[in-house]
Short mmCIF file of C-alpha atoms and ligand atoms in Angstrom, two decimals:
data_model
loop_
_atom_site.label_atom_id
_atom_site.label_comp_id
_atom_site.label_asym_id
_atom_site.label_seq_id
_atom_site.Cartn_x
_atom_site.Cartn_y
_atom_site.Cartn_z
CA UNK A 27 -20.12 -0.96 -29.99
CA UNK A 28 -22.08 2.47 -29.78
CA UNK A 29 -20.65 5.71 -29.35
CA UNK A 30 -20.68 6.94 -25.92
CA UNK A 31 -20.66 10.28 -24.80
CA UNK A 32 -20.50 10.99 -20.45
CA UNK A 33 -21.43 14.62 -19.92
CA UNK A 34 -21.38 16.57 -17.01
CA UNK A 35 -19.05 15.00 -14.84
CA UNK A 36 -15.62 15.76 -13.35
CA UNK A 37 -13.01 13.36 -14.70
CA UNK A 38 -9.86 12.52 -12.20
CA UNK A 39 -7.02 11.54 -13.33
CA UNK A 40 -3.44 11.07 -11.08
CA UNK A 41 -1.86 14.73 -12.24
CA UNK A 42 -5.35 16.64 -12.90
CA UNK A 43 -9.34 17.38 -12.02
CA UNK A 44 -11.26 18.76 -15.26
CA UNK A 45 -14.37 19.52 -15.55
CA UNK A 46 -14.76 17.77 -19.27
CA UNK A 47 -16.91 15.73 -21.38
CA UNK A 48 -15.69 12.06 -22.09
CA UNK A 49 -16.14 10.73 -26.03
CA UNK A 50 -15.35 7.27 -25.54
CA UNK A 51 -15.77 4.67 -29.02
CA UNK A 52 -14.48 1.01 -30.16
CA UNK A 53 -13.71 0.19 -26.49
CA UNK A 54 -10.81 3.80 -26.48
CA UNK A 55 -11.50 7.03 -25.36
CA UNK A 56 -11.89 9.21 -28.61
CA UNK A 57 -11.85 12.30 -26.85
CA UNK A 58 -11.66 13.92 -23.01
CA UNK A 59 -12.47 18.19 -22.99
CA UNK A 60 -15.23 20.46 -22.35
CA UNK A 61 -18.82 20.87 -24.21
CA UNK A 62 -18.11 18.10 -26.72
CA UNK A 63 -21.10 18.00 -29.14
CA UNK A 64 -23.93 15.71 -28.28
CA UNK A 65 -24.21 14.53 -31.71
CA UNK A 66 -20.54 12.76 -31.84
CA UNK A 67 -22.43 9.90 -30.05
CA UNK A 68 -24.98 8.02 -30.26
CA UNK A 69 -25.21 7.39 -25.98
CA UNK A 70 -25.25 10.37 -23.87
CA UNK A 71 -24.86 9.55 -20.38
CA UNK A 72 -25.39 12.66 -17.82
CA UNK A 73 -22.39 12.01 -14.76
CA UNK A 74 -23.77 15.59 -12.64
CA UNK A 75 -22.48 15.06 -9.47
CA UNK A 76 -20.15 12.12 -10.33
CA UNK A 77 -16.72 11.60 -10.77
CA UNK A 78 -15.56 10.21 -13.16
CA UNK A 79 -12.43 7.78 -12.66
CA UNK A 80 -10.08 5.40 -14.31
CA UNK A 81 -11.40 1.78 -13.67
CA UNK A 82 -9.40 0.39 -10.48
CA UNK A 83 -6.15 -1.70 -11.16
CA UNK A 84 -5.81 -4.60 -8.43
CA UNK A 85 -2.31 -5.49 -8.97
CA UNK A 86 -2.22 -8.60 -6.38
CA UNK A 87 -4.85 -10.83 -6.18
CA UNK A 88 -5.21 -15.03 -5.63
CA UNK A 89 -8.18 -16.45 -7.71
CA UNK A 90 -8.78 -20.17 -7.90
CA UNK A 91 -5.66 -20.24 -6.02
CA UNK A 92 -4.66 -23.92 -4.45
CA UNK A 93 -2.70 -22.74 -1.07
CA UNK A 94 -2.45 -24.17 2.39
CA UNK A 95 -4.34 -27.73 1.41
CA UNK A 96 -7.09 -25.82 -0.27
CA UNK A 97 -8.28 -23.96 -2.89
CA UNK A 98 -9.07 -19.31 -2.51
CA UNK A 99 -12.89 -19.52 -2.59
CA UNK A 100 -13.38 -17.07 -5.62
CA UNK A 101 -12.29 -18.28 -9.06
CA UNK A 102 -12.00 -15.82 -11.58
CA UNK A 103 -15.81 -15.35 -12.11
CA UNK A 104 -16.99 -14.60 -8.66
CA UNK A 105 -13.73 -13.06 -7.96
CA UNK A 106 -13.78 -9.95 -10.91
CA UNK A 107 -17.11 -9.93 -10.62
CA UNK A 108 -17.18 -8.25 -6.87
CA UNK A 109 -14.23 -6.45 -7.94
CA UNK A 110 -16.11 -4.50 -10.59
CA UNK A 111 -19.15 -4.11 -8.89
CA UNK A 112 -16.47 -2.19 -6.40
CA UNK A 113 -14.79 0.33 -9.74
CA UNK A 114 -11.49 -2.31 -9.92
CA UNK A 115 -11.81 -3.14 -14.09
CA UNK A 116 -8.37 -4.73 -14.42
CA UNK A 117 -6.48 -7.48 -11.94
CA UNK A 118 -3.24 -8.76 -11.93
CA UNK A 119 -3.10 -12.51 -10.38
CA UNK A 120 -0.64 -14.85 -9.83
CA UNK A 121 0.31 -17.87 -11.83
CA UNK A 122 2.75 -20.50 -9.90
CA UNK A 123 4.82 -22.65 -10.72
CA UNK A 124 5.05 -26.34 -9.27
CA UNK A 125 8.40 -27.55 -8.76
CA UNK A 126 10.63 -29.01 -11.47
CA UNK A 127 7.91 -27.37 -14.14
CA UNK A 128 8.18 -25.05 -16.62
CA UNK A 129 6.85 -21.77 -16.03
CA UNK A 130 4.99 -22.06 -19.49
CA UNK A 131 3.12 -24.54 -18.18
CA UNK A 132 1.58 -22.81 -15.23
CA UNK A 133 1.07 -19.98 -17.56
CA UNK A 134 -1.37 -22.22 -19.64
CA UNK A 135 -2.77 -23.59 -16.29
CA UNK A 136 -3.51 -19.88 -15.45
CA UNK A 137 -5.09 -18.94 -18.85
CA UNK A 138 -7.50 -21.98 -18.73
CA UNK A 139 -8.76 -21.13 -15.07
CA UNK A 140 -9.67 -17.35 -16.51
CA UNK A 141 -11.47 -18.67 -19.92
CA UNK A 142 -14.90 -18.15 -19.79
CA UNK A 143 -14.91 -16.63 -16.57
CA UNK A 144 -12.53 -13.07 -16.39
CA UNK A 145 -15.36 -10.52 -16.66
CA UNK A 146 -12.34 -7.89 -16.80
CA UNK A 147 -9.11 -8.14 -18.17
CA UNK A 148 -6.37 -9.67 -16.06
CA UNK A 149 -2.73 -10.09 -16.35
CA UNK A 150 -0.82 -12.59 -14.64
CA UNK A 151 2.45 -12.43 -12.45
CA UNK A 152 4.35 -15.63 -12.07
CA UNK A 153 5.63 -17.23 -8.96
CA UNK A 154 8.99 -18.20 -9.60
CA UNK A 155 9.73 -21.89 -7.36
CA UNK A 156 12.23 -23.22 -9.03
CA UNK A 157 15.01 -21.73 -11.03
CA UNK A 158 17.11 -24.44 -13.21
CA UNK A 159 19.76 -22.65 -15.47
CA UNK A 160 16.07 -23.64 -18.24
CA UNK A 161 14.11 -21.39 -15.88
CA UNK A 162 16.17 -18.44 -16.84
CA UNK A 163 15.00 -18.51 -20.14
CA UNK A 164 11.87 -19.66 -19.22
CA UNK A 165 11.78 -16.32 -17.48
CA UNK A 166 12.51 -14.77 -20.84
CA UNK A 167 10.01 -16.50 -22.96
CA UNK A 168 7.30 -15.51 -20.25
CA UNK A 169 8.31 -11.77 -21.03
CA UNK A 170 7.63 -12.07 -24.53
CA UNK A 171 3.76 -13.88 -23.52
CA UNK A 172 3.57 -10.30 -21.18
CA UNK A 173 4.68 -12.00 -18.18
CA UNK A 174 6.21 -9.07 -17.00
CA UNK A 175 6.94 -9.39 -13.57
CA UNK A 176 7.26 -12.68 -11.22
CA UNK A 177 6.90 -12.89 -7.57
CA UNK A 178 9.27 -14.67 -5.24
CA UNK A 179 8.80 -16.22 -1.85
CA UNK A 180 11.37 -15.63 1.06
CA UNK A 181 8.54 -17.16 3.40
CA UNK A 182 6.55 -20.37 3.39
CA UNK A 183 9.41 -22.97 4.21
CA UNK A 184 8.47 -26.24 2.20
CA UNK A 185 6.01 -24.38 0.17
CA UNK A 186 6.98 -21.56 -1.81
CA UNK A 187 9.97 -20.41 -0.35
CA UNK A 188 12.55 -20.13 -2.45
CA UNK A 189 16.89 -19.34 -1.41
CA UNK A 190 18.47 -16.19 -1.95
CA UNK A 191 21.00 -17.55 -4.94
CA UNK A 192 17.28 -18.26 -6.56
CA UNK A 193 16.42 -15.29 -5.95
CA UNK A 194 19.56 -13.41 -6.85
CA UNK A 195 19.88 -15.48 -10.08
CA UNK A 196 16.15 -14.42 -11.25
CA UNK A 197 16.95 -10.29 -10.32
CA UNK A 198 19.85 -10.70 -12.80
CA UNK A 199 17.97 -12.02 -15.04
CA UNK A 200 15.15 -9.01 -14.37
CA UNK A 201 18.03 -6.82 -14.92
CA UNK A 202 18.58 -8.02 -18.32
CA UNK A 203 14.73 -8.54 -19.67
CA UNK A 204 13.43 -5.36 -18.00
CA UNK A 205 10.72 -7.54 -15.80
CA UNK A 206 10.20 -6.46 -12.17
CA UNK A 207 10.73 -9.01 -9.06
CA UNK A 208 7.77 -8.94 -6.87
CA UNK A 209 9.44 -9.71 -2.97
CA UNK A 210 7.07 -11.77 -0.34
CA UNK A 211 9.50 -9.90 2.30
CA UNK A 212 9.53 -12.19 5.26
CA UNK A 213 12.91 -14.13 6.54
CA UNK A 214 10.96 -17.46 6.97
CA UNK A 215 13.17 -20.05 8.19
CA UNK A 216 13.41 -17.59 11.11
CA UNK A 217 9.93 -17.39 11.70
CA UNK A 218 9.46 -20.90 11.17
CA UNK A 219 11.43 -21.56 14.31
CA UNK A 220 9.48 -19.30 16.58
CA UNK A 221 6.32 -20.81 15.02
CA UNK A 222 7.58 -24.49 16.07
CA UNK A 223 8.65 -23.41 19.49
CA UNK A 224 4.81 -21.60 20.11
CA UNK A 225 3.17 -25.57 18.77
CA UNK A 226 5.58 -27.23 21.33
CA UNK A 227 4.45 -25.31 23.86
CA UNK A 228 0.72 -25.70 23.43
CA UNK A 229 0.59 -22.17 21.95
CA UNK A 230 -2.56 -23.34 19.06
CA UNK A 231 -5.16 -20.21 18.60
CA UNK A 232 -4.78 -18.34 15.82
CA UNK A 233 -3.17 -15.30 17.67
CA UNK A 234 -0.43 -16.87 17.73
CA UNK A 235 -0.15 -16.95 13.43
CA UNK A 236 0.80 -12.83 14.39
CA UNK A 237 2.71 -12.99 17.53
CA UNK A 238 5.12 -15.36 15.83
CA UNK A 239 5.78 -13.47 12.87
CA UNK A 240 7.95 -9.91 14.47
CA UNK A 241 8.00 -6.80 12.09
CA UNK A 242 11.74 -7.31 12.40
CA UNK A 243 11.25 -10.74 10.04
CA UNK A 244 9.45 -8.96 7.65
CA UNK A 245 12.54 -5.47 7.50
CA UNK A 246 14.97 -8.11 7.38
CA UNK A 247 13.54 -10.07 4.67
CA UNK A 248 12.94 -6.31 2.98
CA UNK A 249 16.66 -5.22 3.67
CA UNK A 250 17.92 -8.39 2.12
CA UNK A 251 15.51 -8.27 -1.18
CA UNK A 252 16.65 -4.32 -1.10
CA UNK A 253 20.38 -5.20 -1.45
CA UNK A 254 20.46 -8.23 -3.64
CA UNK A 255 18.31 -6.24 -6.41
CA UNK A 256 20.87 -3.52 -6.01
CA UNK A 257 23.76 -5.56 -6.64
CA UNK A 258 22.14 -7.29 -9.29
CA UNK A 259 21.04 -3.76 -10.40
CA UNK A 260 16.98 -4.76 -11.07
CA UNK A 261 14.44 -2.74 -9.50
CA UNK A 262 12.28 -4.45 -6.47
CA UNK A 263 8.23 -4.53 -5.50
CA UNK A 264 8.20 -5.23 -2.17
CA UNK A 265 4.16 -6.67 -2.24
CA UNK A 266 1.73 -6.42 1.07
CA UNK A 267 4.42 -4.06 3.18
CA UNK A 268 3.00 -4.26 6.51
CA UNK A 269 4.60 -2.35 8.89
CA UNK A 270 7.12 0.57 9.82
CA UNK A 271 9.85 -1.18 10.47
CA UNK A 272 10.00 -2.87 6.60
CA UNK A 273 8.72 1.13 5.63
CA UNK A 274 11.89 2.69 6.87
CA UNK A 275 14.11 -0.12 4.26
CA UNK A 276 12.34 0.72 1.73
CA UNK A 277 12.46 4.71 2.38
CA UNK A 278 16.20 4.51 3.05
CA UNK A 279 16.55 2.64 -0.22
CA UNK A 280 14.29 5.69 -2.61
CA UNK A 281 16.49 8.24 -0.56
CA UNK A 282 19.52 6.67 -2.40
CA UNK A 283 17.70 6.49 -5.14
CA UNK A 284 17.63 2.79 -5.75
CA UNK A 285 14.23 1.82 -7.73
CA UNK A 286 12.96 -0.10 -4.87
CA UNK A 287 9.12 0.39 -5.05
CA UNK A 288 6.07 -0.95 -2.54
CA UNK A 289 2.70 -1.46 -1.95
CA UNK A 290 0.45 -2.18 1.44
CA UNK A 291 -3.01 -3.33 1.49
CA UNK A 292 -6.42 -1.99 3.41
CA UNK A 293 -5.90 -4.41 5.80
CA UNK A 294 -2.74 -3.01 7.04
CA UNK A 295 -4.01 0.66 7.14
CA UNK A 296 -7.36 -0.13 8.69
CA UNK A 297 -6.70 -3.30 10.98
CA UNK A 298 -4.82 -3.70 13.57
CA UNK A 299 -3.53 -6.54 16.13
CA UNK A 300 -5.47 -4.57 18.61
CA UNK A 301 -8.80 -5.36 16.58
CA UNK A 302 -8.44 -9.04 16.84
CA UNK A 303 -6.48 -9.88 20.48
CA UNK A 304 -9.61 -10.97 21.85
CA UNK A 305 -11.47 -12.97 18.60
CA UNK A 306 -10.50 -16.50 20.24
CA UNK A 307 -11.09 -18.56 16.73
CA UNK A 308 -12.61 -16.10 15.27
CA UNK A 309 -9.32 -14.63 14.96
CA UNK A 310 -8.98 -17.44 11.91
CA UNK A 311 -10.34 -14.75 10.07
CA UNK A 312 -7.31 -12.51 10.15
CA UNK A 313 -4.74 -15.09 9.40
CA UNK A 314 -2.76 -13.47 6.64
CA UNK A 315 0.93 -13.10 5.49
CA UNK A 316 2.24 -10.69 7.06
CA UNK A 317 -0.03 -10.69 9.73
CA UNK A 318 -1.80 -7.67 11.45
CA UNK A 319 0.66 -5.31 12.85
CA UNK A 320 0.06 -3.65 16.40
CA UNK A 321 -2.15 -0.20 15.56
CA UNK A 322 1.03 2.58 16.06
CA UNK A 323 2.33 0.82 12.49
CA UNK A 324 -0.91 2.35 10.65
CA UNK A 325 -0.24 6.32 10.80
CA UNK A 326 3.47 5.34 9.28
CA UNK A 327 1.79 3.29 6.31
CA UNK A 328 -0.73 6.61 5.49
CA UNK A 329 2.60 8.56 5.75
CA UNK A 330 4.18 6.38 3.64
CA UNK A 331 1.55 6.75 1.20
CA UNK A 332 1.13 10.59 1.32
CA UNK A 333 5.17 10.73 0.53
CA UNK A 334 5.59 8.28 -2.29
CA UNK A 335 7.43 5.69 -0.26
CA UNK A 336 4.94 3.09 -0.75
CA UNK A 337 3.58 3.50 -4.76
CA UNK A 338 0.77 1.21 -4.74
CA UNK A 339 -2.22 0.20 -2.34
CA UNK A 340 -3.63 -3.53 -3.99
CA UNK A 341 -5.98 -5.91 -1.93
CA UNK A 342 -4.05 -9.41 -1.60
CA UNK A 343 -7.34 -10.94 -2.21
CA UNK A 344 -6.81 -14.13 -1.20
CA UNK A 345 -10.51 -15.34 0.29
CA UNK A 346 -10.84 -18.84 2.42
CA UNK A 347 -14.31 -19.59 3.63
CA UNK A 348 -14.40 -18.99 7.73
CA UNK A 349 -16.68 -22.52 7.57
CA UNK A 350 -15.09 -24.89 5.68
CA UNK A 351 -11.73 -23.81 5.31
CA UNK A 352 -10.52 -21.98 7.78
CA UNK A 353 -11.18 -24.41 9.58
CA UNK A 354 -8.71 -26.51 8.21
CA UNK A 355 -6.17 -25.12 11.20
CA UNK A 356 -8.46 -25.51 14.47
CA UNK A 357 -6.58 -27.15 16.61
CA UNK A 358 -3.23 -25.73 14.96
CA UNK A 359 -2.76 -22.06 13.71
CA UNK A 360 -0.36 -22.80 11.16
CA UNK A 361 -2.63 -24.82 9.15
CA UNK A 362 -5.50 -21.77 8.78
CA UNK A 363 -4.95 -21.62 4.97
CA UNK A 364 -3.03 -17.74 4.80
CA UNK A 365 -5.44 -14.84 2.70
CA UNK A 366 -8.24 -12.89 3.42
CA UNK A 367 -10.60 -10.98 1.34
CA UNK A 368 -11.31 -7.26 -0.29
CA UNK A 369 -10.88 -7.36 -3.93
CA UNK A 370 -14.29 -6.13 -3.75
CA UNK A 371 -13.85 -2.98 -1.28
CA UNK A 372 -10.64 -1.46 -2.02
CA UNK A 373 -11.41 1.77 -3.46
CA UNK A 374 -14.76 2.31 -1.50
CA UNK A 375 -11.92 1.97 2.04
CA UNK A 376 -9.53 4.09 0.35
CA UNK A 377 -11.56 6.46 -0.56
CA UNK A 378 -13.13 7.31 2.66
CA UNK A 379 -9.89 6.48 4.93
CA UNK A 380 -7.68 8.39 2.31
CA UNK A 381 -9.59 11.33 0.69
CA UNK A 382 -12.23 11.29 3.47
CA UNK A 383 -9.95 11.55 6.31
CA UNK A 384 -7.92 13.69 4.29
CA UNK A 385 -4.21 11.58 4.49
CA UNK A 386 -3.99 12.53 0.48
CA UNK A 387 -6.53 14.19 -2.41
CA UNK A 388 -8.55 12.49 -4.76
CA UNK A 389 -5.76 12.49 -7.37
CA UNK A 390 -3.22 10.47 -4.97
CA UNK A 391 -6.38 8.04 -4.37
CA UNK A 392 -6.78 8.11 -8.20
CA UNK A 393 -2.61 7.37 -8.30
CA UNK A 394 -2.32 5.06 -5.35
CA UNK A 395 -5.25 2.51 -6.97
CA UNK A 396 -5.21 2.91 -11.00
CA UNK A 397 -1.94 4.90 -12.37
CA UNK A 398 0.76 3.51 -10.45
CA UNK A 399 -0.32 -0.06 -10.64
CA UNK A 400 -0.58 0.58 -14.44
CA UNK A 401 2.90 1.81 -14.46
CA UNK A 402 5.01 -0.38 -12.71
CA UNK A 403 3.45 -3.66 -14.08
CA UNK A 404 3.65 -2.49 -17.68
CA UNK A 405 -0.01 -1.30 -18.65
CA UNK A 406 0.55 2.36 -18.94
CA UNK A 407 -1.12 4.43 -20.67
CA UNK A 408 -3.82 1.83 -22.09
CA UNK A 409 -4.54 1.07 -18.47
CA UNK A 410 -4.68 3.52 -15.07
CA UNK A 411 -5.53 6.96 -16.98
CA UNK A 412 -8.28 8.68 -18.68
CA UNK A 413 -6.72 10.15 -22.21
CA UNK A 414 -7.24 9.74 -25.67
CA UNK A 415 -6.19 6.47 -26.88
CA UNK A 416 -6.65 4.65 -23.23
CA UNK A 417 -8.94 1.67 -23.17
CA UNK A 418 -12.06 3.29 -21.99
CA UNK A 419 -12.23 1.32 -18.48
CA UNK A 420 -13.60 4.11 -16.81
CA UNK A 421 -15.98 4.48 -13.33
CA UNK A 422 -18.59 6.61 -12.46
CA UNK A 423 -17.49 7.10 -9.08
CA UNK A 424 -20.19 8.55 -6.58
CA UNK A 425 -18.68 10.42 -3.38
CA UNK A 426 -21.87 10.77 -1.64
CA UNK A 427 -22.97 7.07 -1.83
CA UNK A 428 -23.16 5.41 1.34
CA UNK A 429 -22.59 1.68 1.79
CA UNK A 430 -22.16 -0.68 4.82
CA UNK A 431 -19.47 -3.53 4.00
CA UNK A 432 -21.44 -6.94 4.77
CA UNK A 433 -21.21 -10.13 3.75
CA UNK A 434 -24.28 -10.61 4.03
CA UNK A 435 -24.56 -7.95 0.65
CA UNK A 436 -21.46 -8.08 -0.49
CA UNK A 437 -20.37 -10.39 -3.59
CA UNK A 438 -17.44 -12.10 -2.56
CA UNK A 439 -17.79 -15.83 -2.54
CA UNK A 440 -16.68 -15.68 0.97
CA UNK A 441 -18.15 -15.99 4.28
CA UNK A 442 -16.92 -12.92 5.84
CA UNK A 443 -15.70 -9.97 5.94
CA UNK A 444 -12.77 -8.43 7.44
CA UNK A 445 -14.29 -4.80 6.84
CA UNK A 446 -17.79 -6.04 8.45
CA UNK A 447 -20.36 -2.94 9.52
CA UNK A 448 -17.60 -0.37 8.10
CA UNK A 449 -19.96 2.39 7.08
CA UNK A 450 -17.82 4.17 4.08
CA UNK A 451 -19.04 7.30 1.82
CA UNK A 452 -18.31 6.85 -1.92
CA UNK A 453 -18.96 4.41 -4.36
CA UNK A 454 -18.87 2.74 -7.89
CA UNK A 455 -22.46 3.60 -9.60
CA UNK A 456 -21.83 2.64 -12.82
CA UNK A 457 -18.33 1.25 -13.87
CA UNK A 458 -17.36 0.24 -17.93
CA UNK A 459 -14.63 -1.80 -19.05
CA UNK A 460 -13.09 -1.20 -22.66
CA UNK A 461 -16.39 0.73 -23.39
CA UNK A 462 -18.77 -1.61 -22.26
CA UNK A 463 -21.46 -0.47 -19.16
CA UNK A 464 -20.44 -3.74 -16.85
CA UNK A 465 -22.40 -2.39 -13.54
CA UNK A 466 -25.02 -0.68 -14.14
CA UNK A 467 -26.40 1.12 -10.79
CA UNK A 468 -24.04 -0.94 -8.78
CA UNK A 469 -25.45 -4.03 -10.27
CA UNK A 470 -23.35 -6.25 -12.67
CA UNK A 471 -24.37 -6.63 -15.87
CA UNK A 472 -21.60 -7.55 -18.04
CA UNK A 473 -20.96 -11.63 -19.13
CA UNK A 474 -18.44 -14.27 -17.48
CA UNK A 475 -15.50 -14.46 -19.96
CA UNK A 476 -15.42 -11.10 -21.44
CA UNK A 477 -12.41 -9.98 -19.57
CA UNK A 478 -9.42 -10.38 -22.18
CA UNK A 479 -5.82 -11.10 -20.88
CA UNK A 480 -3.18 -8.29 -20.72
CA UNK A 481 0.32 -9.04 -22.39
CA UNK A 482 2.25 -6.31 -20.39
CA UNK A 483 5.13 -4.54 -21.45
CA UNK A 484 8.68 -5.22 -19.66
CA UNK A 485 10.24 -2.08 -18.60
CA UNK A 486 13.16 -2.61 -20.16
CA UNK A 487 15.53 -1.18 -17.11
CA UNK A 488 14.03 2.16 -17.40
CA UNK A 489 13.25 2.55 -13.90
CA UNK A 490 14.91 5.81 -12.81
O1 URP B 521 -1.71 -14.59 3.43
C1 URP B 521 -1.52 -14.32 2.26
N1 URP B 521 -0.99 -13.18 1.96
N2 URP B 521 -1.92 -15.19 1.31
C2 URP B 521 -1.72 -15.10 -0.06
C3 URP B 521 -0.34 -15.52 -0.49
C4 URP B 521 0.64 -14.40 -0.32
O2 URP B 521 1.57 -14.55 0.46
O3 URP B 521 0.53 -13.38 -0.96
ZN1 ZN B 522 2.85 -12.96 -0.33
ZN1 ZN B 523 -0.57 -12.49 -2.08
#
């Protein structure tokens, strides 16, 4: 691979802006500081006017996912395609387990949906279903493959739900291998019951996939997740927060210091129940887990963000055609298959919402979408920063650009958006992953298959 030099641009990274030249070589950067000599490279790329980023890390999304009697509409070709052609260079998805399996073989499962198709490198969480005194060590041996964090389910009754001894058990075991627990926070036998009582009472639409699941579900569930990892003494990722209510558990948890972290997604910060009252079916469109909150939650989540209380902003990509799939629940919200999608526009929302609208700088955005992610889930520092020795995923980041979301343009294999005719300002021009120029003028130019996987590095309880 050639020698790249990027001149002229402004590279951001979470703790610093510098004006510096970028020497990037065999996939690394070589070298990040001012006026480096043209002739260390054999590519000199001029970034004037550009900034120049660490590629995006995406640390929760659902390709080629089978959920809710179908299958998420992107696999992992169409899926990290659109997320590079929107400056996101590394994912983290989720392999699951099925019932009375090993997790190694859902591992495998995983790896052979991504072969040939990952056009960046991925790493893989694993949903945790079942928990036999094997699964412990199964929990272990998925460390060692770079497994290192799995996500739990106290939501989804008959599905993927999973008790709190389960849960309990697999936090001790965290505590011990230095993995992280990854919380679905929603109590959903509750909710289950106010979802059966809405069906028996004609209640159908999907409006009624929000009004029956109540912030309070989702704090308890968070409260609950909170205290077992404390008395197991793991640390806790609360995934897709969603509202103030779960907010304040987790803030009263980092004020006492316990390592309970969270993320929230764009949908949460820029949607709102509000948006989607009146939608009739369309509304199918919106069905998610948790569901849109009512529109006071939104300033709380930017808060949240701005103070450090919630660590990580990821998409949840989880796309269903509106068509074919959706479609599935039309005469009974609770059989619209649960996702929507955005791998694609993350950091182009952020970016304007955040940094535009000023709720934190460009370093925060820089934070809140690359470093952090990189951190938590055990990619830090090849992944999320722009030093020497980092892989060189890196993205020339326009803050001018102007773009209109559309599905019409946009290259989610999807039918819709949920961001449809936002106008944003700032974009991806040019993004490379380990070196290589993968979009190219917003276009993608980089091959199906490319994208390696990423063995991730347990913590090892060093959370504080
Ligand atoms: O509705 C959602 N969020 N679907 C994806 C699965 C999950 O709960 O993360
Ligand atoms: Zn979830
Ligand atoms: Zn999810």
């Amino acid at each position: 691979m050639p020698t790249l030099l990027i001149q002229n641009g402004t590279i951001v990274n979470a703790d610093s802006t510098v004006r510096a030249d970028l020497l990037i070589g065999g996939g690394i950067v070589k070298d990040v500081r001012p006026a480096i000599p043209p002739n260390s490279a054999q590519t000199i790329v001029d970034a004037t006017g550009l900034l120049i980023l660490p590629g995006g890390i995406d640390a929760h999304t659902h390709l080629d996912m089978p959920f809710g009697g179908t299958t998420s509409s992107d696999d992992f070709e169409t899926g990290t395609r659109a997320a590079a052609i929107g400056g996101t260079t590394t994912i983290v998805d989720f392999a699951i387990q099925a019932r009375g399996t090993k997790m190694r073989t859902a591992l495998d499962t995983w790896w052979k949906k991504a072969e040939g198709k990952a056009c960046i490198d991925y790493g893989l969480h694993m949903i945790v279903t079942d928990l036999s005194d094997a699964g412990l060590e199964d929990m272990d041996d998925l460390v060692r493959e770079g497994v290192a964090s799995f996500k739990l389910f106290m939501a989804y009754p008959n599905a993927l739900m999973v008790d709190d001894a389960t849960i309990f058990k697999a936090m001790r075991q965290t505590a011990k291998n230095g993995a992280l627990i990854c919380m679905h926070a929603e109590n959903g036998s509750v909710i289950d019951v106010i979802v059966q009582q809405a069906l028996a009472e004609g209640k159908t639409a999907p409006i009624y996939h929000a009004l029956t699941r109540p912030t309070q579900a989702e704090a308890e569930a968070v409260h609950r997740a909170i205290a077992m990892a404390e008395i197991a003494g793991a640390p806790v990722y609360i995934v897709h927060l969603s509202s103030e209510d779960a907010l304040n558990q987790v803030r009263e948890a980092r004020d006492r210091g316990l390592p309970a972290f969270a993320e929230t997604c764009p949908q949460y910060l820029l949607l709102s129940l509000e948006d989607v009252a009146d939608k009739g079916w369309e509304g199918a469109k919106y069905v998610f887990t948790p569901p849109l909150r009512e529109r006071r939650n939104q300033p709380k989540l930017w808060e949240g963000l701005r103070k450090d209380n919630l660590q990580v902003v990821s998409t949840d990509h989880c796309p269903f055609c509106f068509e074919d799939q959706k479609a599935l629940g039309k005469d009974d919200f609770s059989k619209i298959p649960n996702g929507g999608p955005g791998i694609e526009n993350r950091l182009q929302l952020l970016h304007h919402h955040g940094v535009g609208k000023g709720h934190f700088s460009i370093n925060r955005f820089v934070e809140l979408v690359s470093t952090a992610p990189a951190r938590i889930f055990g990619m830090y520092p090849k992944k999320g920063v722009l030093a020497v020795g980092s892989d060189a995923d890196v993205v020339l980041w326009d803050p001018f650009a102007s773009h209109t979301i559309s599905a019409a343009t946009h290259h989610m294999r999807v039918d819709y958006s949920m961001f449809e005719g936002f106008k944003l300002r700032g974009n991806a021009r040019d993004v490379y992953s380990r070196g290589e120029l993968i979009v190219s003028k917003g276009n993608f130019i980089g091959k199906p298959g490319r994208g390696q996987y990423l063995r991730r590095q347990a913590r090892g309880g060093a959370w504080k």
